[in-house]
Coordinates of C-alpha atoms in Angstrom, one line a residue:
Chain A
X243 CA -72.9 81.3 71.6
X244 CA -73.4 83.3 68.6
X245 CA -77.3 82.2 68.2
X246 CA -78.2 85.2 65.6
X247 CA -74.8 84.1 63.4
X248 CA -76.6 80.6 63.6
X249 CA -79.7 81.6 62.1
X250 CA -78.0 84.5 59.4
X251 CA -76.3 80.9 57.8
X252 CA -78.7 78.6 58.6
X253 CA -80.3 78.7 54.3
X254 CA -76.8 77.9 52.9
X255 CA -76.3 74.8 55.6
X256 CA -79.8 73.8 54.6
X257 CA -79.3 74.1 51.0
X258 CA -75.9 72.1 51.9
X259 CA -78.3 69.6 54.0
X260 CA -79.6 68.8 51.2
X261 CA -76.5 67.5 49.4
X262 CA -76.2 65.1 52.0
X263 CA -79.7 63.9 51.7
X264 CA -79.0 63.1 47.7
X265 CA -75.6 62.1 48.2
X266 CA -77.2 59.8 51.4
X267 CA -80.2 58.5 49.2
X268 CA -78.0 57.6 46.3
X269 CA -75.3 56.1 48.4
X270 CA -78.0 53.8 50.0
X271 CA -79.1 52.9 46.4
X272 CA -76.0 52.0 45.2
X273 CA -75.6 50.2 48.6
X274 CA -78.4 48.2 48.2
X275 CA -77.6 47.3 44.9
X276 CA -74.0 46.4 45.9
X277 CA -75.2 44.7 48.9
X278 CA -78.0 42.4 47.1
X279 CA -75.4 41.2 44.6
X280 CA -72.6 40.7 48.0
X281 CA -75.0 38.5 49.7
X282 CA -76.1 36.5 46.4
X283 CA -72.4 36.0 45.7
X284 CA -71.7 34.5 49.0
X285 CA -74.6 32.1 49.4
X286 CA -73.4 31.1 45.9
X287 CA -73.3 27.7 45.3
X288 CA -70.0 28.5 43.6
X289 CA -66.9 28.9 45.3
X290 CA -65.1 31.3 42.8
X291 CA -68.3 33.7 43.9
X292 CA -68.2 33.4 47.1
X293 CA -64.7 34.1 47.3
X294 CA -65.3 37.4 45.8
X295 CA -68.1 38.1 47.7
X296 CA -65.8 37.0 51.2
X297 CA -63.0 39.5 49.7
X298 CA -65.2 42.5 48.2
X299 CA -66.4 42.4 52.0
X300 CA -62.9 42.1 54.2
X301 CA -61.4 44.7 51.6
X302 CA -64.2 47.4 52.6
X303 CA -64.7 46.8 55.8
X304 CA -61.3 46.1 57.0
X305 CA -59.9 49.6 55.6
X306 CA -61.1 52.9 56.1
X307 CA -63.8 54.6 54.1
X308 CA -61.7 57.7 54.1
X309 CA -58.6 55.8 52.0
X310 CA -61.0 54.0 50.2
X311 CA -62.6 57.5 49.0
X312 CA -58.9 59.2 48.8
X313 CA -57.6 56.2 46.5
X314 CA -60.7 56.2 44.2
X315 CA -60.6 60.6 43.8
X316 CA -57.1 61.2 44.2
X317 CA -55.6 57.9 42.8
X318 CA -58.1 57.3 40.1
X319 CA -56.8 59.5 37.8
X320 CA -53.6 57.7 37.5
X321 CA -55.1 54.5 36.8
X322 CA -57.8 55.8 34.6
X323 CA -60.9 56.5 36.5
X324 CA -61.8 60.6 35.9
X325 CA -64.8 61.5 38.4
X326 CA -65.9 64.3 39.9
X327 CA -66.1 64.9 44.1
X328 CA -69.4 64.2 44.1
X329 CA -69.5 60.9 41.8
X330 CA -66.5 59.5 43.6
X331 CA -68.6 60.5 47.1
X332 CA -71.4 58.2 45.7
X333 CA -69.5 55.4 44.2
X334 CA -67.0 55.0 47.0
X335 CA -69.5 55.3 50.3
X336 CA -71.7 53.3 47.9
X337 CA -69.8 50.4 47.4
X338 CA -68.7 51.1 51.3
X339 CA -72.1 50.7 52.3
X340 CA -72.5 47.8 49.7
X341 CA -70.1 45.4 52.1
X342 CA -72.0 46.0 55.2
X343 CA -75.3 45.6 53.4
X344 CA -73.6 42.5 52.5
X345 CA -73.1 41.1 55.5
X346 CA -77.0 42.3 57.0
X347 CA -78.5 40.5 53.9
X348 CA -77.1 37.5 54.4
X349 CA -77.2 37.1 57.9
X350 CA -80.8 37.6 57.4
X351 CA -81.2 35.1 54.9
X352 CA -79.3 32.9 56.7
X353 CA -80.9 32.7 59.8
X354 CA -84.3 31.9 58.6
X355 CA -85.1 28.1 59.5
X356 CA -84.0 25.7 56.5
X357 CA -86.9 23.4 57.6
X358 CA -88.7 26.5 55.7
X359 CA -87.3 25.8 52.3
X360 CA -87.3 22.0 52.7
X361 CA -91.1 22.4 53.0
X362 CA -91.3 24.5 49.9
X363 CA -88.9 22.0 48.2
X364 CA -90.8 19.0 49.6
X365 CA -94.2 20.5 47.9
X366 CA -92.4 20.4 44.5
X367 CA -90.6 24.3 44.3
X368 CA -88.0 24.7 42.8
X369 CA -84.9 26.0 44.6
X370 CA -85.6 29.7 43.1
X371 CA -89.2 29.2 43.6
X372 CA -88.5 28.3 47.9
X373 CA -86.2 31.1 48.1
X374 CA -88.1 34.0 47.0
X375 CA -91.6 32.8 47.8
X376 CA -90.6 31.6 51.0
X377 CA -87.3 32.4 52.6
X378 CA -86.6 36.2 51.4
X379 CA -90.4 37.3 52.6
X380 CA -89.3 36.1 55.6
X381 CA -85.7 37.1 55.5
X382 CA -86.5 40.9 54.3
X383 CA -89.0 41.6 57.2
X384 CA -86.2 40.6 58.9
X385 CA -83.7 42.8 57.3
X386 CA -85.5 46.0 57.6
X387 CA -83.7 47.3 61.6
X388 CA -80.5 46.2 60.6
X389 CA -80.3 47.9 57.1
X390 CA -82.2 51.0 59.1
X391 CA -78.3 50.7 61.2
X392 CA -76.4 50.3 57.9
X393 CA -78.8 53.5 56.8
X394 CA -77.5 55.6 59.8
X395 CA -74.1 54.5 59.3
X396 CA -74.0 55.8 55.8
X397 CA -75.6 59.1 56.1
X398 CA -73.1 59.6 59.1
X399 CA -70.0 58.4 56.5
X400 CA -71.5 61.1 54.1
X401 CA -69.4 63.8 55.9
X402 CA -66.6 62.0 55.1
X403 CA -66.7 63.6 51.4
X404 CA -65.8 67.1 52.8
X405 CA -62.2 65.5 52.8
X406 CA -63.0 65.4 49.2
X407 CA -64.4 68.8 48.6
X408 CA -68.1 67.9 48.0
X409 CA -70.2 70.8 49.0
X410 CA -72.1 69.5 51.6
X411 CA -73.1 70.0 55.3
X412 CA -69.6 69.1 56.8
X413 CA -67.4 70.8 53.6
X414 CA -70.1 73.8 54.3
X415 CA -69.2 73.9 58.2
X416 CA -65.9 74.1 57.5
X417 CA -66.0 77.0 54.9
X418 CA -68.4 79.0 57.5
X419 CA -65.9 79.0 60.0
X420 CA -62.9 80.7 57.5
X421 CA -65.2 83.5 57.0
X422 CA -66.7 83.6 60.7
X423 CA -64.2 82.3 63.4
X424 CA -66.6 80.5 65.0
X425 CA -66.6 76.8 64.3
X426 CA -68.3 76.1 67.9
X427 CA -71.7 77.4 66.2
X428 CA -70.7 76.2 62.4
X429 CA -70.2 72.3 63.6
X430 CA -73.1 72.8 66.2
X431 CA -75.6 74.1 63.5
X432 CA -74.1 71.3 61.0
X433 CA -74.7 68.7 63.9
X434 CA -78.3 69.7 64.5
X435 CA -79.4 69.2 60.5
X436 CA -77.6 65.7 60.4
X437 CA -79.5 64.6 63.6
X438 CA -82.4 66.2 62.0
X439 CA -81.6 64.2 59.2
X440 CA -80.8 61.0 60.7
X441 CA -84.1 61.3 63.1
X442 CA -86.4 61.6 60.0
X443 CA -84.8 58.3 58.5
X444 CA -85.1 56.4 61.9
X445 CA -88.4 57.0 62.4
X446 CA -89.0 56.2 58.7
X447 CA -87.4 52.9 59.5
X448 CA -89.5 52.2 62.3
X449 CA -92.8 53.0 60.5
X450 CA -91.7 50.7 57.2
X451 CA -90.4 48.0 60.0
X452 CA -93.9 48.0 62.1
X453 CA -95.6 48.0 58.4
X454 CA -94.2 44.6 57.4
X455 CA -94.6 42.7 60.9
X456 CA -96.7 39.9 60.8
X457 CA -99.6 40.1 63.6
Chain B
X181 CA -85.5 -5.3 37.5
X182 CA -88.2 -7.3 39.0
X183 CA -91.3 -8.2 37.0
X184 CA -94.0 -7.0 39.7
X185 CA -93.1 -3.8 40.9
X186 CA -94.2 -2.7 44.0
X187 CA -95.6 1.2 44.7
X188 CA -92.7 2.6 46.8
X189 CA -89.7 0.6 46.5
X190 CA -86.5 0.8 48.6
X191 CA -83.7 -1.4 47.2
X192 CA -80.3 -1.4 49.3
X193 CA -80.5 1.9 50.7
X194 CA -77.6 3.3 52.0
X195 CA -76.0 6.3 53.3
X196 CA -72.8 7.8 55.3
X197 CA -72.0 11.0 56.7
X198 CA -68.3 10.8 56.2
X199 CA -67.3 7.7 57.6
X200 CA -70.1 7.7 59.7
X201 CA -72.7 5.0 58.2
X202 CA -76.5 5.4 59.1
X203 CA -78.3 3.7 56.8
X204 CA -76.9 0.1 55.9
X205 CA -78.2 -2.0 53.1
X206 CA -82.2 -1.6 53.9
X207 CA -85.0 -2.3 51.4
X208 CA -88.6 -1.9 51.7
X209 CA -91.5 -2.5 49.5
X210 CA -94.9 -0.3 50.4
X211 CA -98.0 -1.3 48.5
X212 CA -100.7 1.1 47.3
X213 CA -103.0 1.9 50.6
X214 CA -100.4 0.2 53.2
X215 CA -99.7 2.6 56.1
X216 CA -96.1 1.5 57.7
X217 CA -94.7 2.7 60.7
X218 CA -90.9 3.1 60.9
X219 CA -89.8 2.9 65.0
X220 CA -86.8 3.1 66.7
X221 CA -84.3 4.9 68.9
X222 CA -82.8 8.4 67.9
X223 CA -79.9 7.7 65.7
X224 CA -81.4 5.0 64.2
X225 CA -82.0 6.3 60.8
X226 CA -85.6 6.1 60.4
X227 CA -85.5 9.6 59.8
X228 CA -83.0 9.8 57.2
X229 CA -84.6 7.1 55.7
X230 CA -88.0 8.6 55.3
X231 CA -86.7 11.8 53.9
X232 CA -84.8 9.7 51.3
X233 CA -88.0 8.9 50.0
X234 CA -88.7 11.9 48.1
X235 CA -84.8 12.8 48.4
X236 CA -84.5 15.3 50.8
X237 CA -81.3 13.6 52.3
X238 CA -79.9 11.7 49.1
X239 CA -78.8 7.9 49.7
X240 CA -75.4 7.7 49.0
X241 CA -76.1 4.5 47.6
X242 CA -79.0 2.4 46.8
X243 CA -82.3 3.1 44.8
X244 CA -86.0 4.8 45.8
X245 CA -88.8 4.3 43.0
X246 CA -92.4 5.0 43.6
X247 CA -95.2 4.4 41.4
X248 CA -92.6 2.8 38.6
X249 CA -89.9 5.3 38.4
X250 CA -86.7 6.0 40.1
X251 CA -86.9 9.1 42.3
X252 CA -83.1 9.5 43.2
X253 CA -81.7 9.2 39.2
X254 CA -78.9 10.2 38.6
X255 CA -78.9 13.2 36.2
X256 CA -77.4 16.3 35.1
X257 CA -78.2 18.7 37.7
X258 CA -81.2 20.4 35.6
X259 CA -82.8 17.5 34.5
X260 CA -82.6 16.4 37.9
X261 CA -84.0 19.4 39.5
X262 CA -86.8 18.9 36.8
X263 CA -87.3 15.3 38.0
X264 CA -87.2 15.8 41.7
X265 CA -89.5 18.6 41.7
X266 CA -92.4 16.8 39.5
X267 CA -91.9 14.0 41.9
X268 CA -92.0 15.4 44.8
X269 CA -95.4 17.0 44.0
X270 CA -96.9 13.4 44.4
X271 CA -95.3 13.0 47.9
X272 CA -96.4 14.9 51.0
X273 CA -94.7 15.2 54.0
X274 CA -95.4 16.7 57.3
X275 CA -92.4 17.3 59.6
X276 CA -91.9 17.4 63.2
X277 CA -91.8 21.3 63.7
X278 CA -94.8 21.7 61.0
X279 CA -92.7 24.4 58.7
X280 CA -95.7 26.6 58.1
X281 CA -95.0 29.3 56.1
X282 CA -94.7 32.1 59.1
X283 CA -95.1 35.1 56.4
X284 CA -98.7 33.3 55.4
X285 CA -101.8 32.3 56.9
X286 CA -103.5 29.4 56.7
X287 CA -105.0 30.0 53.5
X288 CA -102.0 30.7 52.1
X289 CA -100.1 28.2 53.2
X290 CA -102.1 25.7 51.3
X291 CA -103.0 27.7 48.3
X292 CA -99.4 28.9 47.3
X293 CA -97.7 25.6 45.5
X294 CA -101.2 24.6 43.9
X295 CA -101.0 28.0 42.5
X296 CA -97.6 27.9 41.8
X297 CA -96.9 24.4 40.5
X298 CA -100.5 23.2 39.4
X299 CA -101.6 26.4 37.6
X300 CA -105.2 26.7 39.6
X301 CA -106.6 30.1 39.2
X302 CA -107.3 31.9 42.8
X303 CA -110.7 31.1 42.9
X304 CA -109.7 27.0 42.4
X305 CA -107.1 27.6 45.2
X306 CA -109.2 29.2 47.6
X307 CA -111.6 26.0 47.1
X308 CA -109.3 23.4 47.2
X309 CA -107.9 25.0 50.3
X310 CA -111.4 25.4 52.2
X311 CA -111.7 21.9 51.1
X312 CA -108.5 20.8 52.8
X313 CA -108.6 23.1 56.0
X314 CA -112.4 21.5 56.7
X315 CA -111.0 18.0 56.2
X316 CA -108.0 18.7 59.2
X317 CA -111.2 20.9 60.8
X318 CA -109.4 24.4 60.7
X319 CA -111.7 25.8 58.4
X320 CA -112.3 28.3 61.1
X321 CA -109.0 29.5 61.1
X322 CA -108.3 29.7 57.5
X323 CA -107.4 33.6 58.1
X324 CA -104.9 33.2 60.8
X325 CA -101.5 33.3 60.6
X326 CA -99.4 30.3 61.9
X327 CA -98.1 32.5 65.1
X328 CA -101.8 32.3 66.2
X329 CA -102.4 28.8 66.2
X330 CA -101.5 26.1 68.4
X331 CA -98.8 23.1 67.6
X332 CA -101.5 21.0 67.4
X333 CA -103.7 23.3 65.2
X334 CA -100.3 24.1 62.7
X335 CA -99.5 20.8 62.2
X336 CA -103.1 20.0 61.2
X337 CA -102.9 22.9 58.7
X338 CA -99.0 21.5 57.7
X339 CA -101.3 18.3 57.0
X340 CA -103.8 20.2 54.5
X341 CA -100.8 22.0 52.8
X342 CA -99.4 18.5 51.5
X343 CA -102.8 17.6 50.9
X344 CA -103.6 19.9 48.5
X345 CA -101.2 18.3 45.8
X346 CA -102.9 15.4 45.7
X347 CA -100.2 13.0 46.9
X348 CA -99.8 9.5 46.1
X349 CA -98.0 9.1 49.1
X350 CA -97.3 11.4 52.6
X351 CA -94.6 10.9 54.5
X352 CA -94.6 11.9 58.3
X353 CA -92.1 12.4 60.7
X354 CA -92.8 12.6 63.9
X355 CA -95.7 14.6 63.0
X356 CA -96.2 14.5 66.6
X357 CA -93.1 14.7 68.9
X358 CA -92.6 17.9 69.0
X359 CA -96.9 18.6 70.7
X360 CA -98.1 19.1 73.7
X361 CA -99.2 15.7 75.1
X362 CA -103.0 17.1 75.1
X363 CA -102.5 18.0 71.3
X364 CA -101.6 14.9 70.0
X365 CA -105.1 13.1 69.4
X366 CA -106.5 16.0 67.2
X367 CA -103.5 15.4 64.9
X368 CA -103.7 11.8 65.1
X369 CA -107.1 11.8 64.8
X370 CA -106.2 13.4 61.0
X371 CA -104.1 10.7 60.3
X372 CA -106.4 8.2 61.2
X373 CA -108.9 9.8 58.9
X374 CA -106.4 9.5 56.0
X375 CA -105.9 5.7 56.7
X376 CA -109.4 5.2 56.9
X377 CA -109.7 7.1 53.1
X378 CA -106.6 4.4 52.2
X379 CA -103.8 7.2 51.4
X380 CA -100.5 5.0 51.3
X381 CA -98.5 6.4 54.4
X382 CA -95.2 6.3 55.5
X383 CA -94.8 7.0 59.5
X384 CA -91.9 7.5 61.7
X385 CA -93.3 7.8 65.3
X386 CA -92.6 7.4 68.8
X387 CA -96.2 6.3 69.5
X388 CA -96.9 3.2 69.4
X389 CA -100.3 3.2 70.5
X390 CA -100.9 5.0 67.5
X391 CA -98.6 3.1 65.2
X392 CA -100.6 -0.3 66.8
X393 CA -103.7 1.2 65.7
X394 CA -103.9 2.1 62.3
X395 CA -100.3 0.6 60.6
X396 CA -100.4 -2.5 58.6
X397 CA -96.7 -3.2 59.2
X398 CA -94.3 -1.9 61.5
X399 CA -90.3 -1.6 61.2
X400 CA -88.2 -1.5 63.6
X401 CA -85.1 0.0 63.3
X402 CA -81.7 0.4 65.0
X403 CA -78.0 1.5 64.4
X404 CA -78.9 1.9 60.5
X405 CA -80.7 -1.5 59.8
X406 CA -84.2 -2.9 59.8
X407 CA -84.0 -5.4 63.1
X408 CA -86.9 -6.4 63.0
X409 CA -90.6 -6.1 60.3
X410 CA -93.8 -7.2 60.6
X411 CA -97.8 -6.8 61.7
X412 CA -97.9 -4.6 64.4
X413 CA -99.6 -8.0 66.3
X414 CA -96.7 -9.3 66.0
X415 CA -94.1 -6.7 66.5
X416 CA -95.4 -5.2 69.4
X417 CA -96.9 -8.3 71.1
X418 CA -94.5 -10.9 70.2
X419 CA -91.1 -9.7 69.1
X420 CA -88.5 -12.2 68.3
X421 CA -85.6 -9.8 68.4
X422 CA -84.3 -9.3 71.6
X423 CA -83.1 -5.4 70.6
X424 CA -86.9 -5.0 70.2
X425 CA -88.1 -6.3 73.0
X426 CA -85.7 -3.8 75.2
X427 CA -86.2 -1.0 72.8
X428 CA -90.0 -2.1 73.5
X429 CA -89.7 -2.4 77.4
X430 CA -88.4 0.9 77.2
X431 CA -91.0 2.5 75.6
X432 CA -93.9 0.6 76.8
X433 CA -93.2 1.0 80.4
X434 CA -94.2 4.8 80.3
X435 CA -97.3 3.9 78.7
X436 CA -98.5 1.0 81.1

């Protein structure tokens, strides 16, 4: 293993690492965004909403997030929709994301008791009042692990954007080895920077998640 | 309309879960003060019943008034939510798993639809609340969240959270079921104290020792209708219905 190759690279893969942090970070926001609006569409009390939030879902998570990138880059353009590698990395893992952030959001909200919001209804609250006073404090302490799992999906789906030609870890392990001929050190070094990566954020999870427990 | 109207009135409730019919044609009249206990099997509706009260299971036909106005009107759905919720702040009810507010503590629990609803400023909440958690005698634990109380202890605190709107009228049921056998006098003890301070109560228990002790009438109910209504003397010593005197056999022969 070619360890002094490793290191002679190593500042353009970090430089490249941190593409996939910003394209990670505002993936997750876009994610969150998309997911927030998903679950409020399908706990919708009306049934044209939750149908769209029931198909934004099964469409994005029942296809891969590879066509679903390759249809918005390379087929956009035909029906209209000019953006560059990188925006299309963002908006299409981002509204990816969205649908599994879907899915954790609601489950979350969901499964807290309704005997919880019949008290806050039976006090005198209004619907909206019960459900953010009472259920989604509950429900988001809840939600914090499993959106941590949607947050290592993503960052793991960033690499996907090298099929794309965004310039970032992957796309730069994969130029490496054209010039070096040695993509046993080029994937290896890329592999060590996303677990880096994907550490960092866990443990960041696990912190915010220990934060909002209720002794 | 009648002329007279009574505090909590209950004209021909009814209500079906598909074709499934569990409350058929009952009415009730409450008067300011009374305390009534609802008994019965499981199934029987007394449950449903008492949550129609303030609406929480909707008859699906029928009419509930308290105090002189219709609680389940029929109104566009904003109005109605308007309604309902001004309503509701006069009627307290304590359920069977207590519902505290897990993300609060005690404190909290009571202080947060004062706040909310009545507009009291922090400082009128906090009193109010040390007010109510001394009455139900968890003043001590007015900092502890509800996962560090006992069923017995929550439900007392469950008790000063619907007290703190000033209600005209608390509903409770099974405010005890769901206890430890050894808890169950501190939170009857609470009640007691309320009936003694002549809050107008509606109770749907499994006790009747309790509901002996402190009701001025007592319902009995079965398979969606009111068998059988009168002073607990009479009810429990003296039944004329024979459905009550086996639902009574039943239930007595634990106790003696």
């Amino acid at each position: 293993m070619d360890i002094d190759l490793m290191l002679r690279v190593y500042p353009f893969f970090l430089e490249a690492a941190w593409t996939t942090i910003l394209l990670s970070v505002l993936t997750a926001l876009l994610g969150l965004t998309m997911g927030t609006l998903g679950a409020a569409a399908r706990l919708s009390r009306f049934a044209v909403l939750r149908f769209i939030g029931a198909a934004y879902v099964s469409f994005f998570r029942g296809t891969p997030a590879l066509i679903q990138l390759f249809i918005l880059y390379f087929g956009g353009p035909q029906i209209g929709i000019q953006l560059d590698a990188f925006e299309a990395g963002v908006i299409g893992l981002g509204i990816n994301a969205g649908a599994y952030m879907t899915e954790t959001i609601r489950g979350a909200i969901i499964s807290i008791d309704k005997g919880q919001k019949e008290a806050g209804r039976t006090l005198g609250l209004s619907n909206w009042q019960s459900f953010y006073k009472i259920t989604l404090p509950q429900a988001g302490r809840l939600m914090v692990r499993p959106l941590g799992v949607n947050l290592n999906m993503l960052i793991k789906a960033t690499a996907l954007v090298a099929a794309i030609s965004v310039v970032e870890l992957t796309y730069t392990a994969q130029r490496y080895i054209g010039s070096t001929y040695k993509p046993f050190e080029m994937f290896l070094l890329a592999g060590i920077l996303y677990m880096i990566i994907i550490y960092a954020t866990g443990r960041g999870v696990a912190w915010l998640d220990r934060k909002v427990q209720i002794t | 309309m009648s002329d007279k109207s009574h505090f909590v009135e209950i004209r021909h409730a009814q209500k079906s879960f598909g074709a499934l019919e569990v409350l058929k044609d009952i009415s009730l009249n409450v008067e300011r003060g009374q305390i009534v206990a609802i008994i019965g099997p499981s199934g029987s509706g007394k449950s449903t019943l008492l949550r129609a009260i303030n609406d929480l299971d909707p008859l699906t036909g029928g009419e509930v008034w308290l105090d002189g106005v219709q609680v389940n009107k029929n109104l566009p759905h904003r109005q109605y939510e308007k309604h309902i919720n001004e309503m509701r702040q006069d009627v307290g009810m304590v359920f069977q798993h207590f519902n505290l507010f897990p993300h609060l503590t005690a404190r909290e629990n009571v202080t947060m639809a004062p706040k909310m609803l009545k507009g009291l400023s922090s400082a009128e909440a906090d009193k109010l609340a040390e007010e109510q958690l001394e009455k139900v005698g968890m003043l001590d634990r007015i900092e502890y969240y509800p996962s560090r109380l006992s069923g017995g202890q929550k439900q007392r605190v469950a008790i000063a959270r619907a007290l703190a709107m000033k209600p005209k009228l608390m509903l409770f049921d099974e405010a005890t079921s769901a206890l430890d056998p050894e808890l169950v006098d501190e939170v009857n003890a609470v009640m007691k104290k309320l009936a003694e301070e002549h809050m107008t109560m509606i109770i749907v228990t499994h006790e009747m020792d309790f509901a002996a002790s402190v009701c001025d009438r007592v319902l009995f109910m079965d398979q969606g209708v009111v068998v059988e209504e009168g002073p607990p003397s009479v009810v429990f010593k003296n039944p004329s219905k024979d459905r009550t005197k086996e639902f009574l056999r039943k239930h007595l022969a634990g106790a003696n």
